[in-house]
mmCIF file of C-alpha atoms in Angstrom:
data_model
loop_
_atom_site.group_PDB
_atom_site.id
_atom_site.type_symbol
_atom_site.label_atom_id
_atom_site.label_comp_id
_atom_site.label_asym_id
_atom_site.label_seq_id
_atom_site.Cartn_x
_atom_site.Cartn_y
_atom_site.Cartn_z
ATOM 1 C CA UNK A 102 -30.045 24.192 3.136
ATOM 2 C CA UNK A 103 -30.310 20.923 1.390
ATOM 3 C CA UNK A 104 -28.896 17.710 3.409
ATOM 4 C CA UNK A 105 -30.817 14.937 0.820
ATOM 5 C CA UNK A 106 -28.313 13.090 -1.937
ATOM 6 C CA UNK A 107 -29.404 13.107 -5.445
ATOM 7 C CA UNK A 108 -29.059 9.534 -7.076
ATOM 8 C CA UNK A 109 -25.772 10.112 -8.807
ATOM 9 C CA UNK A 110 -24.410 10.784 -5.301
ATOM 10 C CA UNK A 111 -25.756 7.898 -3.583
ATOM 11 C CA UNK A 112 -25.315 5.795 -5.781
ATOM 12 C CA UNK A 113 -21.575 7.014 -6.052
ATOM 13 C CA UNK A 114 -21.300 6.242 -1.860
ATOM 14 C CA UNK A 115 -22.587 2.757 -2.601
ATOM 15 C CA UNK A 116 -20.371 1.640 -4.664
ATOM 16 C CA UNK A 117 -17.250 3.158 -2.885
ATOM 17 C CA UNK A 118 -18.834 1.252 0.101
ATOM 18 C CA UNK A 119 -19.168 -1.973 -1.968
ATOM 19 C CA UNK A 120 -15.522 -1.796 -2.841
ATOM 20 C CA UNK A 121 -14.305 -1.194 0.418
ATOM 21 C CA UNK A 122 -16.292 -3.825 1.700
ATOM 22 C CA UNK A 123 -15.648 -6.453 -0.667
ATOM 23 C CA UNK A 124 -12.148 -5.183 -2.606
ATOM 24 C CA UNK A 125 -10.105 -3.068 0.351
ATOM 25 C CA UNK A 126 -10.914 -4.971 3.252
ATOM 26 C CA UNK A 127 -9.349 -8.537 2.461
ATOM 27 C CA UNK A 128 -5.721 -7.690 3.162
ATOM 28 C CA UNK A 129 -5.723 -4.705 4.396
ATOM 29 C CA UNK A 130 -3.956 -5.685 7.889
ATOM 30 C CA UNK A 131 -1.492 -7.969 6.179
ATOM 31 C CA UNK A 132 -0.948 -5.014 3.790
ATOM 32 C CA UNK A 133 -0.509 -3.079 7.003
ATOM 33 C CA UNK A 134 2.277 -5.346 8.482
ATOM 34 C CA UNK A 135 4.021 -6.291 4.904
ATOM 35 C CA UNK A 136 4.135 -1.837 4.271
ATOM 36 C CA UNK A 137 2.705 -3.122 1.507
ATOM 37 C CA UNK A 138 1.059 -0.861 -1.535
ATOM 38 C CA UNK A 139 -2.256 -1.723 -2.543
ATOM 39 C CA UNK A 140 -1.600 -1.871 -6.298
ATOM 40 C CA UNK A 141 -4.316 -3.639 -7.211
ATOM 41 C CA UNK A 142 -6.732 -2.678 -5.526
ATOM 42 C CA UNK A 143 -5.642 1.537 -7.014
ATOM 43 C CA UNK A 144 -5.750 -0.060 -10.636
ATOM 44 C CA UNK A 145 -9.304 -1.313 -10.049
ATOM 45 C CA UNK A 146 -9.909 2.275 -8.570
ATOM 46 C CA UNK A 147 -8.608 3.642 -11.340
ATOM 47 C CA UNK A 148 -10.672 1.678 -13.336
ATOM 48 C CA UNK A 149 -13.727 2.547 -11.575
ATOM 49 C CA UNK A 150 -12.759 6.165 -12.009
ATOM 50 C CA UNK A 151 -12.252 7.218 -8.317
ATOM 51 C CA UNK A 152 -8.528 8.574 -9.345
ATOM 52 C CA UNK A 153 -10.450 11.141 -12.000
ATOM 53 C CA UNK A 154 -13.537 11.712 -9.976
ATOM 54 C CA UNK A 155 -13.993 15.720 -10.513
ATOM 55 C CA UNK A 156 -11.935 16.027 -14.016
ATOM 56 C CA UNK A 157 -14.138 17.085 -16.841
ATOM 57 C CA UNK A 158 -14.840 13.843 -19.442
ATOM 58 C CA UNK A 159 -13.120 15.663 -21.984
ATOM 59 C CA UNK A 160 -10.055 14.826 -20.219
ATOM 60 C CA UNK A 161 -10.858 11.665 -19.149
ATOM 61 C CA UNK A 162 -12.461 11.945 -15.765
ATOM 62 C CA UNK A 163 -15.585 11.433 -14.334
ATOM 63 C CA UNK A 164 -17.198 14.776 -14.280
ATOM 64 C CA UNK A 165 -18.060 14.811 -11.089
ATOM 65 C CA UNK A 166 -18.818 16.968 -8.019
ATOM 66 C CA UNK A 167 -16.689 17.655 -4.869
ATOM 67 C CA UNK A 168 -19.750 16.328 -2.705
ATOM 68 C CA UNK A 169 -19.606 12.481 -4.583
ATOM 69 C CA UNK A 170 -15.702 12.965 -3.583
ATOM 70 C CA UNK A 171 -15.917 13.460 -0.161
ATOM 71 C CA UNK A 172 -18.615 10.647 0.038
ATOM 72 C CA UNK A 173 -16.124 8.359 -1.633
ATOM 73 C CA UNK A 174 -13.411 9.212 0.284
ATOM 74 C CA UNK A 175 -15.517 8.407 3.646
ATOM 75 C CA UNK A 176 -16.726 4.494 2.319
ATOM 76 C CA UNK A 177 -12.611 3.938 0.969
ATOM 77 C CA UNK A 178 -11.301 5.430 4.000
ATOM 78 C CA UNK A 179 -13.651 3.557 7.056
ATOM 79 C CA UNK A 180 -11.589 0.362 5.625
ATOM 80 C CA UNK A 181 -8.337 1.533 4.104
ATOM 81 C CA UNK A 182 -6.338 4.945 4.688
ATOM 82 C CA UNK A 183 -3.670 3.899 2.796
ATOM 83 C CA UNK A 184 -5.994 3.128 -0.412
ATOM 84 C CA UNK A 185 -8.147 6.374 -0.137
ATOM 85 C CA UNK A 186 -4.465 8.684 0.328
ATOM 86 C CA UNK A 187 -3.622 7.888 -3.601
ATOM 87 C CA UNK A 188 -7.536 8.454 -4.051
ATOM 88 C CA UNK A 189 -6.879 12.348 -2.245
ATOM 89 C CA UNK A 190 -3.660 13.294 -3.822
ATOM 90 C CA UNK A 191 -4.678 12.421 -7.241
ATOM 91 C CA UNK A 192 -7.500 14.020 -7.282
ATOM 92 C CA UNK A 193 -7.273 17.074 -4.986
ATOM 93 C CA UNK A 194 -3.180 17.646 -5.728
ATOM 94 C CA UNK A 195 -2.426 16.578 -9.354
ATOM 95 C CA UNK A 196 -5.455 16.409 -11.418
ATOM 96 C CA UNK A 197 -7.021 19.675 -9.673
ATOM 97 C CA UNK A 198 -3.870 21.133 -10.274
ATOM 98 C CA UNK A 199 -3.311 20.528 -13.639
ATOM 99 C CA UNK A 200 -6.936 20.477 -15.170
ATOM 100 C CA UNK A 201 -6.995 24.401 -13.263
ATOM 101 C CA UNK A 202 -3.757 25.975 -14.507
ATOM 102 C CA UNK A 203 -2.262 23.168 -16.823
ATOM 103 C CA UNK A 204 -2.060 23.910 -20.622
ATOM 104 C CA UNK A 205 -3.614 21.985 -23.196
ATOM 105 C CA UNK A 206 -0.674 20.443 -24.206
ATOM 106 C CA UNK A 207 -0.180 19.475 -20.067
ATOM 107 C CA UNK A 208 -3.557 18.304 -19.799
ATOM 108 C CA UNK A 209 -3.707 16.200 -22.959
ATOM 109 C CA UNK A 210 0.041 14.406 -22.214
ATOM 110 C CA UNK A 211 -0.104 13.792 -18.134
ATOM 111 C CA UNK A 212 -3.851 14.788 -17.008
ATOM 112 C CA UNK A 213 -5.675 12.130 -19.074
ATOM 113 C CA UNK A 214 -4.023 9.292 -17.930
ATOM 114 C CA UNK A 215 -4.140 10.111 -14.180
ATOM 115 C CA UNK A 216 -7.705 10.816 -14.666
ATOM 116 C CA UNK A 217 -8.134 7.313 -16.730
ATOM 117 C CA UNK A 218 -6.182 5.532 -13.844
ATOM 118 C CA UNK A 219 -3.336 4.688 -16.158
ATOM 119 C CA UNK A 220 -1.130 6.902 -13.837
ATOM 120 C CA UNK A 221 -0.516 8.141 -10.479
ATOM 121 C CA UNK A 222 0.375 11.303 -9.797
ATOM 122 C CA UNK A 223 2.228 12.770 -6.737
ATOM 123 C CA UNK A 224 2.564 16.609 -5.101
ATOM 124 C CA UNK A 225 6.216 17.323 -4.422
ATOM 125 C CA UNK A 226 6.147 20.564 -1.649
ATOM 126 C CA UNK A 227 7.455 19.222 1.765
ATOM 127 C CA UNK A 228 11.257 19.575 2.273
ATOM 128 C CA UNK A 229 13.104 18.429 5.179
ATOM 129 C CA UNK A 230 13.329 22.132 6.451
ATOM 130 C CA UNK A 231 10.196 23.623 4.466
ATOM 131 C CA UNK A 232 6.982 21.848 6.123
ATOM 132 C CA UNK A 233 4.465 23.715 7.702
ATOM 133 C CA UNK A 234 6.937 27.074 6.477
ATOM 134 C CA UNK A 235 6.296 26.231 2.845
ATOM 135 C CA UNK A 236 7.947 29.370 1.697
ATOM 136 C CA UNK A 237 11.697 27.920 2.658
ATOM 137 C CA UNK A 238 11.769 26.137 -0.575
ATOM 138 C CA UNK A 239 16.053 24.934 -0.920
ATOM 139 C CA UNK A 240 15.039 22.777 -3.794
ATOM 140 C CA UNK A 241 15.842 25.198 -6.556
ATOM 141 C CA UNK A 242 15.061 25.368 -10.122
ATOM 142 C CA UNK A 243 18.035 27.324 -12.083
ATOM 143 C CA UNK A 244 16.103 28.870 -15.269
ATOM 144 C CA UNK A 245 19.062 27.995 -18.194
ATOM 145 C CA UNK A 246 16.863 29.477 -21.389
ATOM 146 C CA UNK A 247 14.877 26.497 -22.683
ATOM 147 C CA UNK A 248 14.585 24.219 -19.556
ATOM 148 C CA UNK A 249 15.025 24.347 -15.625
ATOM 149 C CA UNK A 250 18.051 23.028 -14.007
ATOM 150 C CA UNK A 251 16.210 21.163 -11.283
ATOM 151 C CA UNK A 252 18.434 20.428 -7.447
ATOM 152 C CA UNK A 253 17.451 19.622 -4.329
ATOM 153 C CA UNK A 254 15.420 17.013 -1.958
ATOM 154 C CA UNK A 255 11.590 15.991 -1.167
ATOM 155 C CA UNK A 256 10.317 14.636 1.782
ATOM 156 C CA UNK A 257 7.357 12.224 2.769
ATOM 157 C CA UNK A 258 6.422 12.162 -0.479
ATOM 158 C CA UNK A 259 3.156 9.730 -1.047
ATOM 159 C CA UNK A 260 3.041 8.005 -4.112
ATOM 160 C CA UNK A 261 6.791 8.358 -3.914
ATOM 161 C CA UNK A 262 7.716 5.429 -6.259
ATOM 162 C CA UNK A 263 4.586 4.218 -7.646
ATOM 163 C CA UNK A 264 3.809 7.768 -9.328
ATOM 164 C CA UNK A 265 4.878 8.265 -13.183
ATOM 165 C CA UNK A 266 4.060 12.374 -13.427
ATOM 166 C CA UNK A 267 5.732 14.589 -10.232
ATOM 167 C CA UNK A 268 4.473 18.423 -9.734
ATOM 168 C CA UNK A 269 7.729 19.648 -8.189
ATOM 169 C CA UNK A 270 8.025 22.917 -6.499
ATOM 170 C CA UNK A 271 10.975 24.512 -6.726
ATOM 171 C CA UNK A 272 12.692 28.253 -5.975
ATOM 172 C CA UNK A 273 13.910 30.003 -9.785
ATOM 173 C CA UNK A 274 13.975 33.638 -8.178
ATOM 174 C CA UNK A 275 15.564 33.779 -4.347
ATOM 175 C CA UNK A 276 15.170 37.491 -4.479
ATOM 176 C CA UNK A 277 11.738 37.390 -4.630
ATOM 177 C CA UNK A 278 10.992 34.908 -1.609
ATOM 178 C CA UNK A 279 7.877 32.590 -2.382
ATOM 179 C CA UNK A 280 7.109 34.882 -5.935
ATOM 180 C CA UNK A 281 9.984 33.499 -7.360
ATOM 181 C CA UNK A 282 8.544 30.032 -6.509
ATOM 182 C CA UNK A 283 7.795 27.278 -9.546
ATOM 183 C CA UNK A 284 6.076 24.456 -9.992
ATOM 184 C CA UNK A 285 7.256 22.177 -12.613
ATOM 185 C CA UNK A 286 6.175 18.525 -13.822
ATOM 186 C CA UNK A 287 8.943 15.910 -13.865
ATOM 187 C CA UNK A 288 8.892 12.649 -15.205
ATOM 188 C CA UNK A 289 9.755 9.692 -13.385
ATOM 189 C CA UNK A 290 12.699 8.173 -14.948
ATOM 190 C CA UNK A 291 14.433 11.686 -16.009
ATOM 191 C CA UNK A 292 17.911 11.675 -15.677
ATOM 192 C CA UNK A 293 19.399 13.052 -12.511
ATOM 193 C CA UNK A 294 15.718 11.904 -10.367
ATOM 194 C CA UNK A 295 16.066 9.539 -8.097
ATOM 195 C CA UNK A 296 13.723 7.495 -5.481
ATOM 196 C CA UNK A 297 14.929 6.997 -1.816
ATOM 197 C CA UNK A 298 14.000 4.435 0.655
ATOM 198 C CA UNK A 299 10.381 3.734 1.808
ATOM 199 C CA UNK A 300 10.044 5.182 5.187
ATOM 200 C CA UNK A 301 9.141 3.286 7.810
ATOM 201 C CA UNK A 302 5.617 4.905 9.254
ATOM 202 C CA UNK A 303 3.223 4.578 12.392
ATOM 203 C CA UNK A 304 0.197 4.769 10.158
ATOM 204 C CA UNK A 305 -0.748 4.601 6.656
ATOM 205 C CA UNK A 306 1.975 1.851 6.370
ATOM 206 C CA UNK A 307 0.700 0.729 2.809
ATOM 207 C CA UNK A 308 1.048 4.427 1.651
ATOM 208 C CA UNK A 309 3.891 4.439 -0.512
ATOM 209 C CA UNK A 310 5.544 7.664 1.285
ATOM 210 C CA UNK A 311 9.886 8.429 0.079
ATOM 211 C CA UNK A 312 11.921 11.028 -0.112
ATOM 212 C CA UNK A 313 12.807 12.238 -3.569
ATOM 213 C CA UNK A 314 16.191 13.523 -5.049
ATOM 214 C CA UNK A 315 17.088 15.917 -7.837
ATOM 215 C CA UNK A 316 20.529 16.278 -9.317
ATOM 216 C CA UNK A 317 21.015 18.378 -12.349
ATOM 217 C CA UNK A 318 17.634 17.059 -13.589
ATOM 218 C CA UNK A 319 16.797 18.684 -16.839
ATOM 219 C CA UNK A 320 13.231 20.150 -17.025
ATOM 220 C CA UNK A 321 12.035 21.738 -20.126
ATOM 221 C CA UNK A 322 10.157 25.288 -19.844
ATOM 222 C CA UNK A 323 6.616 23.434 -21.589
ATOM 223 C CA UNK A 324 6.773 21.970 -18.477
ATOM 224 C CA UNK A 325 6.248 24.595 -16.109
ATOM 225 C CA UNK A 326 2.639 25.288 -14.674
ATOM 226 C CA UNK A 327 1.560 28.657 -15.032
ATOM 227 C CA UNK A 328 3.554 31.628 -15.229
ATOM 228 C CA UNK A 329 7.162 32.547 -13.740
ATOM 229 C CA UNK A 330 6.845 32.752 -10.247
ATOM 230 C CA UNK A 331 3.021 31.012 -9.633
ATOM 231 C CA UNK A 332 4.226 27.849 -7.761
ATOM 232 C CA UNK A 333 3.837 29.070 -4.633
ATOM 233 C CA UNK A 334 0.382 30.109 -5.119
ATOM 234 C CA UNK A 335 -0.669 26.939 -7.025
ATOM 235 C CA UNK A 336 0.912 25.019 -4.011
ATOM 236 C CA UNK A 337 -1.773 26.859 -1.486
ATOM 237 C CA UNK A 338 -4.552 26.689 -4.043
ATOM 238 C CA UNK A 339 -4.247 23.010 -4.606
ATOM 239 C CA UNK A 340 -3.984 22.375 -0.754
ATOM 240 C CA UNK A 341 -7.042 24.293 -0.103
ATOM 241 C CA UNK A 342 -9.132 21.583 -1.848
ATOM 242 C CA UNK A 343 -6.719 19.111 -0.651
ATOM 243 C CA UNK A 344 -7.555 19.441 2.809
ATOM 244 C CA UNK A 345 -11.339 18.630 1.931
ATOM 245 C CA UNK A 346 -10.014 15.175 0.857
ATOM 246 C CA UNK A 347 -7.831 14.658 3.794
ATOM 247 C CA UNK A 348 -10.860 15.921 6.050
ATOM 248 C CA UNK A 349 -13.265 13.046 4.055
ATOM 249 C CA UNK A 350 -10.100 10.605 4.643
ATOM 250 C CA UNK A 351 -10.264 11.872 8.860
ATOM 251 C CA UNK A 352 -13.941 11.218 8.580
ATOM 252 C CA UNK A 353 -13.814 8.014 7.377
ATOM 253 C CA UNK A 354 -11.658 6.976 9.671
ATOM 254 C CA UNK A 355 -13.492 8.101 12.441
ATOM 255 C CA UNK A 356 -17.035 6.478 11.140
ATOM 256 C CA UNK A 357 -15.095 2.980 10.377
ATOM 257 C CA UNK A 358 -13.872 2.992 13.957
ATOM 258 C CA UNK A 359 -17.281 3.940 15.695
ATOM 259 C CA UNK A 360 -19.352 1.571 13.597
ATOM 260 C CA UNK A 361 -17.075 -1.516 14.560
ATOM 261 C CA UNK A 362 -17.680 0.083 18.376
ATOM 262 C CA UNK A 363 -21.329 0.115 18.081
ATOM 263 C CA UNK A 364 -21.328 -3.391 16.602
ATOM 264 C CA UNK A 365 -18.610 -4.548 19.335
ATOM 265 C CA UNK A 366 -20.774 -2.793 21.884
ATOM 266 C CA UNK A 367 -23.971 -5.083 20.961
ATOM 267 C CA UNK A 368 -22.134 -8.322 21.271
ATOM 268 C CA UNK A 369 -20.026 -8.047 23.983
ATOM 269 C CA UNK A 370 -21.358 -9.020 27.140
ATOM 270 C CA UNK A 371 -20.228 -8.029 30.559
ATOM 271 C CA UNK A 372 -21.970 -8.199 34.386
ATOM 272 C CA UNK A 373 -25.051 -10.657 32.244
ATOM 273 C CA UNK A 374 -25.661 -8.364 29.063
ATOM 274 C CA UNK A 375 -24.247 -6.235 26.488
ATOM 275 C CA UNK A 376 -21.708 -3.216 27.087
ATOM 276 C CA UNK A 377 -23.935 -1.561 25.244
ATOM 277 C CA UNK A 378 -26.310 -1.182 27.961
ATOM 278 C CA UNK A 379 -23.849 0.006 30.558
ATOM 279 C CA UNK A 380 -23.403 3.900 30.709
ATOM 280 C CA UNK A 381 -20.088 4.299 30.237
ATOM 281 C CA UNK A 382 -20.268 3.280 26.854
ATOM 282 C CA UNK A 383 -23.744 4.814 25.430
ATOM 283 C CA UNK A 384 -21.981 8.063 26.865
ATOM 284 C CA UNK A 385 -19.089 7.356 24.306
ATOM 285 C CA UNK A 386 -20.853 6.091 21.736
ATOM 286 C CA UNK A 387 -23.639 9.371 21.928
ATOM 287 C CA UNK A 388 -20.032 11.373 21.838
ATOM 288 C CA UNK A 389 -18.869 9.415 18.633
ATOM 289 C CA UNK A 390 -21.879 9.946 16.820
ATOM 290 C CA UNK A 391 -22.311 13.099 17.689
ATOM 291 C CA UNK A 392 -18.739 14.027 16.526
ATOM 292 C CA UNK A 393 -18.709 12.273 13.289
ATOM 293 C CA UNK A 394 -22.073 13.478 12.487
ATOM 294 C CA UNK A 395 -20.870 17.299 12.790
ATOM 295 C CA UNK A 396 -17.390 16.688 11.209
ATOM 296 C CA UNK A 397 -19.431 15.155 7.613
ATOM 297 C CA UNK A 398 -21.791 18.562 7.517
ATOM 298 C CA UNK A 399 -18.268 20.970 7.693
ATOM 299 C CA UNK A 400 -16.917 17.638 5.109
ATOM 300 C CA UNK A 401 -19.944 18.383 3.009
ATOM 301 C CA UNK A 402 -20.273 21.925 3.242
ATOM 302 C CA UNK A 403 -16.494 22.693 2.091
ATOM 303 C CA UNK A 404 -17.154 20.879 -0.793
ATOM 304 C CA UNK A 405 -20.422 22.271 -1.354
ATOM 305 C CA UNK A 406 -18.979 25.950 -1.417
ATOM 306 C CA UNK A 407 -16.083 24.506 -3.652
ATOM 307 C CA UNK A 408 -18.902 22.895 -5.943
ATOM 308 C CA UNK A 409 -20.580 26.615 -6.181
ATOM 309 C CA UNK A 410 -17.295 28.601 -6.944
ATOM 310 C CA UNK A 411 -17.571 30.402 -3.233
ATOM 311 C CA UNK A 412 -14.917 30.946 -1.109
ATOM 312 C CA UNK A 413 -13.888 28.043 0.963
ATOM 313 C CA UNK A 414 -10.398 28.018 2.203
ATOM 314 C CA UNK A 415 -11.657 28.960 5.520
ATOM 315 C CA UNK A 416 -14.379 25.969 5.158
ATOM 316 C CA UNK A 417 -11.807 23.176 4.693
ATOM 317 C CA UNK A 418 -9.599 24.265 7.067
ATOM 318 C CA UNK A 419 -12.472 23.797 9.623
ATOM 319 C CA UNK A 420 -13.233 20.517 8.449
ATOM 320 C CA UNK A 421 -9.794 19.177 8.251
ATOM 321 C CA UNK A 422 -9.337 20.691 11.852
ATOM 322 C CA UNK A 423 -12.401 19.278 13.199
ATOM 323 C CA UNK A 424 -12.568 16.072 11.396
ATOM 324 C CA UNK A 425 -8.872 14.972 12.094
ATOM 325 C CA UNK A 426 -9.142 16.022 15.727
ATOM 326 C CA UNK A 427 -12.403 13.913 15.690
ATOM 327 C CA UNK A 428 -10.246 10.934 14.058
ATOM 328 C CA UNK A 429 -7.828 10.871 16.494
ATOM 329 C CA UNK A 430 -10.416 10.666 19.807
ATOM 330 C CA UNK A 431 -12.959 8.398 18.137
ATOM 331 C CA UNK A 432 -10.199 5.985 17.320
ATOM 332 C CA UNK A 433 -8.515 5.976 21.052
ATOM 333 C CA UNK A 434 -12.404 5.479 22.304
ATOM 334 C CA UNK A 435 -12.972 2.573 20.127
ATOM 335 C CA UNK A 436 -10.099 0.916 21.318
ATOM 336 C CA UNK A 437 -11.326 1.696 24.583
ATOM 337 C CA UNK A 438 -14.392 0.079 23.907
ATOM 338 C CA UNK A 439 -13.209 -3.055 22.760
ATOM 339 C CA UNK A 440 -10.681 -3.223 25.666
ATOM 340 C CA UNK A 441 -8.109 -6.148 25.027
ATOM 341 C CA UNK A 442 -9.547 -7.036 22.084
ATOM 342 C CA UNK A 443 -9.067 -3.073 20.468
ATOM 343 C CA UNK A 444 -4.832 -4.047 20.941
ATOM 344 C CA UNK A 445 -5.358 -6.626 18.810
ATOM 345 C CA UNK A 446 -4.418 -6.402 15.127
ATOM 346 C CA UNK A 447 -7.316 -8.763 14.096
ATOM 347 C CA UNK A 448 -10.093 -5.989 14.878
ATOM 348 C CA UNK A 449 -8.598 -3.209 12.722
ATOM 349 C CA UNK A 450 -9.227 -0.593 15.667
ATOM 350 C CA UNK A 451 -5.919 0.040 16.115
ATOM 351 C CA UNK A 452 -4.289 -0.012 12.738
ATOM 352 C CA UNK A 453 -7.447 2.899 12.352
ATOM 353 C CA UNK A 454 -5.780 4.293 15.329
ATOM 354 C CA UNK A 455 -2.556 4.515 13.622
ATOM 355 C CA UNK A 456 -3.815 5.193 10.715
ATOM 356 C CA UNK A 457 -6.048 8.854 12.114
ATOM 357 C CA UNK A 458 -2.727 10.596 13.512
ATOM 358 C CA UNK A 459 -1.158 11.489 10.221
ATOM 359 C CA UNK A 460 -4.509 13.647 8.921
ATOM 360 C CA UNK A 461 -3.442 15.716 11.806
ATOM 361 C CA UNK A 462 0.090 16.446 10.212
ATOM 362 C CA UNK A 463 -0.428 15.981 6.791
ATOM 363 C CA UNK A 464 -1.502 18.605 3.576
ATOM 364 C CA UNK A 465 -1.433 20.960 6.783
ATOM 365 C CA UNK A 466 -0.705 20.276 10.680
ATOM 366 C CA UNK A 467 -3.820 21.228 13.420
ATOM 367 C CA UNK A 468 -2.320 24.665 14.324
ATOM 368 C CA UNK A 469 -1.346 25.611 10.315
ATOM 369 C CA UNK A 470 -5.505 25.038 9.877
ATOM 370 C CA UNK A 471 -5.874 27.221 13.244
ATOM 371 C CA UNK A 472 -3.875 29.778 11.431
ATOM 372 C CA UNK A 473 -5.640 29.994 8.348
ATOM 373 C CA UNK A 474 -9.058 30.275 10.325
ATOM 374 C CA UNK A 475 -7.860 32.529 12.466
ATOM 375 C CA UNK A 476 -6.834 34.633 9.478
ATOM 376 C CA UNK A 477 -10.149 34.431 7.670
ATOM 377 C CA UNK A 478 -12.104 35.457 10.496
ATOM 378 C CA UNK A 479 -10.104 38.383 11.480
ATOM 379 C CA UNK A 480 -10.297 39.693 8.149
ATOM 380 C CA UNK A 481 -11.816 43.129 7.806
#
């Protein structure tokens, strides 16, 4: 067991950090209020290669390992959620997705320029009656010989109308349940594809989230990711290494909320001397530290087994469980802490508050990651 960082990855954190610090952090509450995407600041991440960060250099990414991602995603996340989401579904979604099981021809037209930063990419599964039951796909995908016949609806889609290349899934074969299950790329500005109204969120308000509509869009077959029948099973492969992100995201929430606790705690003075000092709150902030400390070793060791080739469904599952759940408490505590103040939009507590209840719901809800461990452990 080896817990020390080479250079590559520490110097990776820094600079995530540094931009987080310096890039993500002026605006973000404005951004917050205004639902406003951070498009600027996801070009210069782009252009710093975070939106490529495991894609081989051949294809324009930065060759590197899931460990330097999940560090990343912590730094971007302690400041902005709504930043680090575009960070997690291009990289863990699309570009894991396609670089896997795309063919050359998909990788060399839609992979590079996510991977450059030139694009963003969103995951198309969720459905307004096909959430956590992912099978119930309605939107359907009528094979007609040398293209798909795409129809049907997407919901909470992020990167809903800022993304240029969709991975749609879609049901071809009804008869075969989730085998007959594809997942095809669409184009934004294809015929028949349409956009529809930003919704109007608790958290992650920056996060450009929509529902998407298909009518009679036209899909050609070159299009298709892997063979007839695979989308299901893409879907659940891509969302295994997407919860790692979403776990880093949870993480970083957490951390960004304790560390403006601890600082809070050190300067504000009750009863002649810091809160600090008083038990009530060294007891919560041993229980924050504690918790974020053991939610980054399941962060890091998911990716670690993911780095290695192992097995590690059952890995990120734990982390997303445990991290998210940690989100969520550390976040109430830390508004806690600062009392008054933590209501206040002006110490970013809350809006981190907010912003920790969707990594319990999305790219898998609490109990689906209960299920899936639950599964793996009983196995024989």
């Amino acid at each position: 067991m080896v817990f020390e960082l080479s250079e590559e990855q520490r110097m990776i954190r820094d600079v995530a950090r540094d931009f987080a610090q310096q890039e993500l952090k002026p605006g973000v509450i404005a951004r917050d209020e205004q639902q406003q995407f951070p498009a600027a600041q996801v070009k210069r991440l782009g252009e710093l290669g975070f939106l490529g960060m495991m894609v081989a250099p051949e294809y324009g990414g930065a060759g590197l390992d899931t460990v330097s991602y999940v560090l990343a995603m912590e730094e971007l996340s302690k400041v902005d959620a709504s930043a680090s989401v575009v960070v997690s579904v291009n990289n863990s979604l699309v570009c894991f997705g396609l670089e896997k099981y795309g063919t050359d021809a998909q990788k060399e037209k839609y992979l590079k320029p996510l991977a450059m930063g030139k694009q963003i990419g969103a995951f198309c599964l969720s459905e307004p009656e096909a959430g956590s039951d992912a099978t119930s796909q309605r939107t359907t995908a009528v094979d007609k010989g040398d293209y798909y016949l795409l129809n049907g609806t997407k919901n909470w889609i992020t990167n809903g109308s800022t993304a240029t290349t969709y991975l749609v899934m879609a049901q071809t074969h009804p008869e075969k349940d989730h085998h007959g299950i594809n997942t095809l790329i669409v184009e934004k500005g294809t015929e028949g594809f349409t956009v529809g109204p930003k919704e109007n969120k608790l958290g992650i308000r920056g996060s450009d989230t929509h529902s998407l509509h298909f009518n009679d869009v036209k899909v050609p077959k070159e299009n298709r990711i892997g063979a007839d029948g695979f989308g299901f099973s893409f879907a659940m492969k891509a969302l295994e290494g997407g919860r790692i992100g979403i776990a880093a995201q949870a993480l970083g929430i957490a951390s960004g909320a304790y560390e403006l606790a601890l600082a809070y705690a050190k300067e504000r003075r009750t009863f002649g001397k810091p809160i600090g000092q008083h038990q009530a709150i060294q007891f919560k902030l041993a229980d924050m530290a504690t918790r974020i400390e053991a939610a980054r070793l399941l962060c890091l060791k998911a990716a670690r087994l993911k780095d290695l080739d192992l097995p590690y469904a059952q890995a990120s599952s734990m982390a997303k469980l445990f991290a998210s759940e940690t989100a969520m408490k550390i976040t109430v505590d830390a508004v806690q802490i600062h009392g008054g103040y933590g209501y206040v939009k002006e110490y970013h507590v809350e809006r981190l508050m907010r912003d920790a209840k969707i990594t319990q719901i999305y790219e898998g809800t609490s109990e689906i990651q209960q299920l899936i461990i639950a599964r793996e452990i009983l196995k024989d």
